[in-house]
Amino acid sequence: MAKILVTGGAGYIGSHTCVELLNANHSVVVVDNLSNSSEEALFRVQQLTGKSLDFVQGDIRDSTLLDQVFAQYSIDAVIHFAGLKAVGESQQIPLAYFDNNIAGSISLVKAMERAGVFKLVFSSSATVYDEANTSPLNEDMPTGMPSNNYGYTKLIVEQMLEKLAIADTRWSIALLRYFNPVGAHQSGQIGEDPQGIPNNLMPYVTQVAVGRRQKLSIFGDDYDTIDGTGVRDYIHVVDLANAHLCALNNRLNAVGCRAWNIGTGNGSSVLQVKDTFEQVNGVAIAFEFAPRRLGDVATSFADNQRALDELGWVPRYTLEDMLKDSWNWQKQNPQGYSN
Ligand code: NAD
Ligand code: UFG
């Protein structure tokens, strides 16, 4: 079993991945600066699994700290989640995004190189695809210039890692292009806990359901989709977490850099999500239609065949499961980790 460094492991996707890693008997070291998360998530990960992990509070841009971590622990591979992810904020404070996401990733891979660790799984995003592509999106389609600075940082880091793996064949890198992660661990003990007003659909819906927000604004009702609202590929966070274990496994005996889409391959509209949430959970979601959100595309869903074929990964959870689990987390933790 391997020793895995998980950057950003206290966050939403990171904490779920820690659970799956520990359940698979890997040992886990988390480096997180807690800028968008709580250490409580890591306590709960350990409670859920009955296993312990090592936590180092710190920033991936701190190379001294990273050197200490690599010196102290005999790390086999790194899963790199740490970064900022709010699309709107990235337009207001681009330098913070360039520094955290791009300089942070450079700092990490330099420390990995110094330590002789060359296996890396990177959190990328479907946002790197050129908007002119038609869904289902596959990995051979061209990437484009993302409409926001957050997406731009993902594209730059992807390209940087690709060039690194060409220049130095010791590297073995997986780029996982996530579609729309939602849901929570079935226990309801860990889940998504955004700070402030949620940017994303699912936490907004669950916060309306729990009474923290009055009503959902549905951004656009005139897209060329099944019902006029935007279509996305929602993926259960536990399925997504497991994709990281499959990617690690794939990279054990491989070199080079390769991208995989991580989505279910199914598109659901905003109205379908809202209606299904109401049906499976028996809770009404007040809503209104609002103008389209700048930068949104009508439809985005994955062709996930490459991940199915090459990673041996199979998503198990349905949209109903995702919506039940999101609600189970939110109703048990109305204020997230700050209960
Ligand atoms: P999150 O904010 O919950 O987790 C990110 C974690 O990284 C947080 O715990 C935060 O405290 C930590 N962090 C941020 N900057 C850091 C730094 N410089 N040093 C150390 N720790 C730092 O976000 P998430 O939803 O779990 O996303 C994880 C990764 O997946 C991110 O890279 C994100 O961009 C990417 N991603 C997320 C989505 C999504 O919709 N959630 C979609 C595509 C890609
Ligand atoms: N939406 C609403 N109301 C809201 C929030 C969202 O109607 O309050 C709609 C959006 O317009 C879109 C859909 O719900 O049609 C999904 O929106 P999200 O913000 O949840 O997700 P996005 O698809 O916009 O963005 C996600 C990630 C990004 C990533 C992108 C790449 O949050 O990190 O996917 O596909 F870059």
CSV table of C-alpha atoms in Angstrom, one decimal, residues 1-269:
chain,number,residue,atom,x,y,z
A,1,MET,CA,0.0,0.0,0.0
A,2,ALA,CA,1.2,3.5,-0.8
A,3,LYS,CA,1.8,6.7,1.1
A,4,ILE,CA,-0.1,9.5,-0.6
A,5,LEU,CA,0.4,13.2,-0.1
A,6,VAL,CA,-3.0,14.9,-0.6
A,7,THR,CA,-2.8,18.7,-1.1
A,8,GLY,CA,-6.1,20.4,-0.2
A,9,GLY,CA,-7.2,17.2,1.5
A,10,ALA,CA,-9.4,19.0,4.0
A,11,GLY,CA,-11.6,20.4,1.1
A,12,TYR,CA,-14.8,19.0,-0.4
A,13,ILE,CA,-13.3,16.6,-2.9
A,14,GLY,CA,-10.1,16.0,-1.0
A,15,SER,CA,-11.8,14.9,2.2
A,16,HIS,CA,-13.9,12.3,0.3
A,17,THR,CA,-10.8,11.1,-1.5
A,18,CYS,CA,-9.0,10.7,1.9
A,19,VAL,CA,-11.9,8.4,3.0
A,20,GLU,CA,-11.5,6.2,-0.1
A,21,LEU,CA,-7.7,6.1,0.2
A,22,LEU,CA,-7.8,5.1,3.9
A,23,ASN,CA,-10.5,2.5,3.2
A,24,ALA,CA,-8.2,1.1,0.5
A,25,ASN,CA,-5.4,0.9,3.2
A,26,HIS,CA,-3.2,3.6,1.8
A,27,SER,CA,-1.6,6.0,4.2
A,28,VAL,CA,-2.4,9.6,3.9
A,29,VAL,CA,-0.6,12.9,4.6
A,30,VAL,CA,-2.7,16.0,4.0
A,31,VAL,CA,-1.2,19.5,3.4
A,32,ASP,CA,-3.9,22.2,3.6
A,33,ASN,CA,-3.8,25.8,4.6
A,34,LEU,CA,-7.5,25.6,5.6
A,35,SER,CA,-8.2,28.8,3.5
A,36,ASN,CA,-11.4,27.2,2.3
A,37,SER,CA,-12.0,24.3,4.7
A,38,SER,CA,-12.1,23.2,8.3
A,39,GLU,CA,-9.9,20.7,10.2
A,40,GLU,CA,-13.2,19.2,11.4
A,41,ALA,CA,-13.5,17.5,8.0
A,42,LEU,CA,-10.3,15.6,8.7
A,43,PHE,CA,-11.5,14.6,12.2
A,44,ARG,CA,-14.6,13.2,10.6
A,45,VAL,CA,-12.7,11.4,7.9
A,46,GLN,CA,-10.7,9.6,10.6
A,47,GLN,CA,-13.9,8.8,12.6
A,48,LEU,CA,-15.6,7.4,9.5
A,49,THR,CA,-12.8,5.2,8.5
A,50,GLY,CA,-11.5,4.3,11.9
A,51,LYS,CA,-8.0,5.1,10.6
A,52,SER,CA,-5.7,8.0,11.2
A,53,LEU,CA,-4.0,10.3,8.8
A,54,ASP,CA,-1.3,12.9,9.2
A,55,PHE,CA,-2.2,16.5,8.8
A,56,VAL,CA,0.3,19.4,8.2
A,57,GLN,CA,-1.3,22.8,8.2
A,58,GLY,CA,0.5,24.9,5.6
A,59,ASP,CA,0.6,26.3,2.1
A,60,ILE,CA,1.9,24.5,-1.0
A,61,ARG,CA,3.7,27.7,-2.0
A,62,ASP,CA,5.9,27.3,1.1
A,63,SER,CA,8.8,25.2,-0.4
A,64,THR,CA,10.5,24.8,3.0
A,65,LEU,CA,7.4,23.3,4.4
A,66,LEU,CA,7.0,20.9,1.4
A,67,ASP,CA,10.7,19.9,1.7
A,68,GLN,CA,10.1,19.0,5.4
A,69,VAL,CA,7.0,17.0,4.5
A,70,PHE,CA,8.8,15.0,1.8
A,71,ALA,CA,11.8,14.5,4.1
A,72,GLN,CA,9.6,13.3,7.0
A,73,TYR,CA,7.3,11.0,5.1
A,74,SER,CA,8.3,8.6,2.4
A,75,ILE,CA,5.7,9.7,-0.2
A,76,ASP,CA,5.0,7.5,-3.2
A,77,ALA,CA,2.6,9.8,-5.1
A,78,VAL,CA,0.7,13.1,-4.8
A,79,ILE,CA,-2.9,14.0,-5.4
A,80,HIS,CA,-3.1,17.7,-5.9
A,81,PHE,CA,-6.4,19.4,-5.0
A,82,ALA,CA,-5.1,22.6,-3.3
A,83,GLY,CA,-6.2,25.7,-5.1
A,84,LEU,CA,-8.9,28.4,-5.3
A,85,LYS,CA,-12.0,27.6,-7.3
A,86,ALA,CA,-14.5,30.4,-7.4
A,87,VAL,CA,-15.1,31.5,-11.0
A,88,GLY,CA,-16.5,34.9,-10.1
A,89,GLU,CA,-13.8,35.7,-7.6
A,90,SER,CA,-11.1,34.8,-10.1
A,91,GLN,CA,-12.3,37.7,-12.3
A,92,GLN,CA,-12.0,40.1,-9.3
A,93,ILE,CA,-8.6,39.0,-7.9
A,94,PRO,CA,-6.8,37.2,-10.7
A,95,LEU,CA,-3.4,37.5,-9.1
A,96,ALA,CA,-4.6,35.4,-6.1
A,97,TYR,CA,-5.7,32.7,-8.6
A,98,PHE,CA,-2.5,32.8,-10.6
A,99,ASP,CA,-0.4,32.7,-7.4
A,100,ASN,CA,-2.4,29.9,-5.6
A,101,ASN,CA,-3.2,27.7,-8.6
A,102,ILE,CA,-0.2,28.2,-11.0
A,103,ALA,CA,2.6,29.2,-8.7
A,104,GLY,CA,1.3,26.8,-6.1
A,105,SER,CA,1.4,23.9,-8.6
A,106,ILE,CA,4.9,24.9,-9.7
A,107,SER,CA,6.1,25.0,-6.1
A,108,LEU,CA,4.6,21.5,-5.6
A,109,VAL,CA,6.2,19.9,-8.6
A,110,LYS,CA,9.5,21.4,-7.9
A,111,ALA,CA,9.4,20.0,-4.3
A,112,MET,CA,8.4,16.6,-5.8
A,113,GLU,CA,11.3,16.7,-8.2
A,114,ARG,CA,13.7,17.5,-5.3
A,115,ALA,CA,12.3,14.6,-3.4
A,116,GLY,CA,12.4,12.2,-6.3
A,117,VAL,CA,8.6,11.7,-6.3
A,118,PHE,CA,7.2,11.7,-9.9
A,119,LYS,CA,3.6,10.4,-9.7
A,120,LEU,CA,1.0,13.1,-9.7
A,121,VAL,CA,-2.8,13.2,-10.0
A,122,PHE,CA,-4.0,16.8,-10.8
A,123,SER,CA,-7.5,18.2,-10.3
A,124,SER,CA,-8.4,19.7,-13.7
A,125,SER,CA,-11.8,20.7,-15.0
A,126,ALA,CA,-14.1,20.3,-18.0
A,127,THR,CA,-13.8,24.1,-18.3
A,128,VAL,CA,-10.5,23.6,-20.2
A,129,TYR,CA,-12.4,22.4,-23.3
A,130,ASP,CA,-13.0,24.9,-26.1
A,131,GLU,CA,-16.5,26.2,-25.9
A,132,ALA,CA,-17.0,25.5,-29.6
A,133,ASN,CA,-16.9,21.7,-28.9
A,134,THR,CA,-20.2,19.9,-28.8
A,135,SER,CA,-21.0,17.6,-25.9
A,136,PRO,CA,-20.3,14.8,-25.3
A,137,LEU,CA,-16.8,16.2,-24.8
A,138,ASN,CA,-13.9,13.8,-25.3
A,139,GLU,CA,-10.3,14.1,-24.4
A,140,ASP,CA,-9.2,14.4,-28.0
A,141,MET,CA,-11.2,17.6,-28.5
A,142,PRO,CA,-9.3,20.8,-28.5
A,143,THR,CA,-8.9,22.8,-25.3
A,144,GLY,CA,-9.7,26.5,-25.6
A,145,MET,CA,-9.3,29.8,-23.8
A,146,PRO,CA,-11.6,29.5,-20.7
A,147,SER,CA,-13.8,32.5,-20.2
A,148,ASN,CA,-12.6,33.1,-16.7
A,149,ASN,CA,-9.3,33.3,-14.8
A,150,TYR,CA,-10.0,30.2,-12.7
A,151,GLY,CA,-10.4,28.0,-15.9
A,152,TYR,CA,-7.3,29.7,-17.3
A,153,THR,CA,-5.2,28.5,-14.3
A,154,LYS,CA,-6.4,24.9,-14.9
A,155,LEU,CA,-5.4,25.1,-18.6
A,156,ILE,CA,-2.0,26.6,-17.9
A,157,VAL,CA,-1.2,23.9,-15.2
A,158,GLU,CA,-2.4,21.1,-17.6
A,159,GLN,CA,-0.1,22.5,-20.4
A,160,MET,CA,2.8,22.9,-18.0
A,161,LEU,CA,2.5,19.4,-16.7
A,162,GLU,CA,2.2,18.0,-20.2
A,163,LYS,CA,5.5,19.8,-21.2
A,164,LEU,CA,7.2,18.7,-18.0
A,165,ALA,CA,6.4,15.0,-18.7
A,166,ILE,CA,7.7,15.3,-22.3
A,167,ALA,CA,11.0,16.9,-21.1
A,168,ASP,CA,11.5,14.5,-18.2
A,169,THR,CA,10.3,10.9,-18.7
A,170,ARG,CA,10.4,10.1,-15.0
A,171,TRP,CA,7.1,11.9,-14.6
A,172,SER,CA,3.8,10.0,-14.6
A,173,ILE,CA,0.9,12.5,-14.4
A,174,ALA,CA,-2.9,12.1,-14.5
A,175,LEU,CA,-5.0,15.1,-15.4
A,176,LEU,CA,-8.6,14.4,-14.2
A,177,ARG,CA,-11.1,16.7,-15.9
A,178,TYR,CA,-14.0,16.8,-13.5
A,179,PHE,CA,-17.4,17.7,-14.7
A,180,ASN,CA,-19.8,18.8,-11.9
A,181,PRO,CA,-19.1,17.2,-8.5
A,182,VAL,CA,-22.1,17.0,-6.2
A,183,GLY,CA,-23.3,14.7,-3.4
A,184,ALA,CA,-21.7,13.8,-0.1
A,185,HIS,CA,-20.5,10.7,1.8
A,186,GLN,CA,-23.5,8.5,2.6
A,187,SER,CA,-23.0,9.0,6.3
A,188,GLY,CA,-23.8,12.7,6.0
A,189,GLN,CA,-20.7,13.4,8.0
A,190,ILE,CA,-18.6,15.1,5.3
A,191,GLY,CA,-19.8,17.2,2.4
A,192,GLU,CA,-19.6,20.5,0.6
A,193,ASP,CA,-19.4,23.5,2.9
A,194,PRO,CA,-18.9,26.7,0.8
A,195,GLN,CA,-18.1,29.9,2.5
A,196,GLY,CA,-20.5,32.8,1.8
A,197,ILE,CA,-23.1,32.7,-0.9
A,198,PRO,CA,-22.7,29.5,-2.9
A,199,ASN,CA,-21.7,29.9,-6.6
A,200,ASN,CA,-22.7,26.4,-7.6
A,201,LEU,CA,-26.1,25.0,-8.1
A,202,MET,CA,-26.1,22.1,-5.6
A,203,PRO,CA,-25.1,23.9,-2.4
A,204,TYR,CA,-27.5,26.7,-3.4
A,205,VAL,CA,-30.3,24.2,-3.7
A,206,THR,CA,-29.6,22.5,-0.4
A,207,GLN,CA,-29.2,25.9,1.4
A,208,VAL,CA,-32.7,26.9,0.1
A,209,ALA,CA,-34.0,23.5,1.3
A,210,VAL,CA,-32.6,24.1,4.8
A,211,GLY,CA,-33.9,27.7,5.0
A,212,ARG,CA,-30.6,29.5,4.7
A,213,ARG,CA,-31.5,31.1,1.4
A,214,GLN,CA,-34.9,32.2,0.2
A,215,LYS,CA,-35.0,31.0,-3.3
A,216,LEU,CA,-32.9,29.6,-6.1
A,217,SER,CA,-32.3,31.8,-9.1
A,218,ILE,CA,-32.2,29.7,-12.3
A,219,PHE,CA,-29.8,31.4,-14.6
A,220,GLY,CA,-31.4,31.4,-18.0
A,221,ASP,CA,-34.6,29.7,-19.3
A,222,ASP,CA,-34.0,30.1,-23.0
A,223,TYR,CA,-31.0,27.9,-23.8
A,224,ASP,CA,-31.3,25.4,-26.6
A,225,THR,CA,-31.8,22.5,-24.2
A,226,ILE,CA,-34.6,20.1,-23.2
A,227,ASP,CA,-36.4,22.8,-21.0
A,228,GLY,CA,-34.4,26.0,-21.7
A,229,THR,CA,-32.2,25.6,-18.6
A,230,GLY,CA,-28.5,24.7,-18.6
A,231,VAL,CA,-27.4,21.1,-18.9
A,232,ARG,CA,-24.5,19.7,-16.9
A,233,ASP,CA,-22.9,16.3,-16.1
A,234,TYR,CA,-23.3,15.9,-12.3
A,235,ILE,CA,-21.0,13.3,-10.8
A,236,HIS,CA,-21.2,11.9,-7.2
A,237,VAL,CA,-18.2,13.0,-5.2
A,238,VAL,CA,-17.6,9.5,-4.0
A,239,ASP,CA,-17.4,8.2,-7.6
A,240,LEU,CA,-15.1,11.1,-8.3
A,241,ALA,CA,-13.0,10.3,-5.2
A,242,ASN,CA,-12.7,6.7,-6.5
A,243,ALA,CA,-11.5,7.9,-9.9
A,244,HIS,CA,-8.4,9.2,-8.1
A,245,LEU,CA,-7.6,5.8,-6.8
A,246,CYS,CA,-8.0,4.3,-10.2
A,247,ALA,CA,-5.8,7.1,-11.7
A,248,LEU,CA,-3.1,6.4,-9.1
A,249,ASN,CA,-3.2,2.7,-9.9
A,250,ASN,CA,-3.0,3.5,-13.6
A,251,ARG,CA,0.1,5.7,-13.1
A,252,LEU,CA,2.0,3.2,-11.0
A,253,ASN,CA,3.5,1.5,-14.0
A,254,ALA,CA,3.2,4.3,-16.6
A,255,VAL,CA,5.1,7.3,-17.7
A,256,GLY,CA,3.9,10.5,-19.4
A,257,CYS,CA,0.9,12.8,-18.9
A,258,ARG,CA,-2.6,11.8,-19.8
A,259,ALA,CA,-6.1,13.4,-19.4
A,260,TRP,CA,-9.3,11.6,-18.4
A,261,ASN,CA,-12.8,13.0,-18.2
A,262,ILE,CA,-14.5,12.2,-15.0
A,263,GLY,CA,-18.3,12.5,-15.5
A,264,THR,CA,-21.2,10.1,-15.8
A,265,GLY,CA,-21.8,10.9,-19.5
A,266,ASN,CA,-25.4,12.0,-18.7
A,267,GLY,CA,-26.6,15.6,-18.9
A,268,SER,CA,-29.2,17.0,-16.5
A,269,SER,CA,-30.9,20.4,-16.7
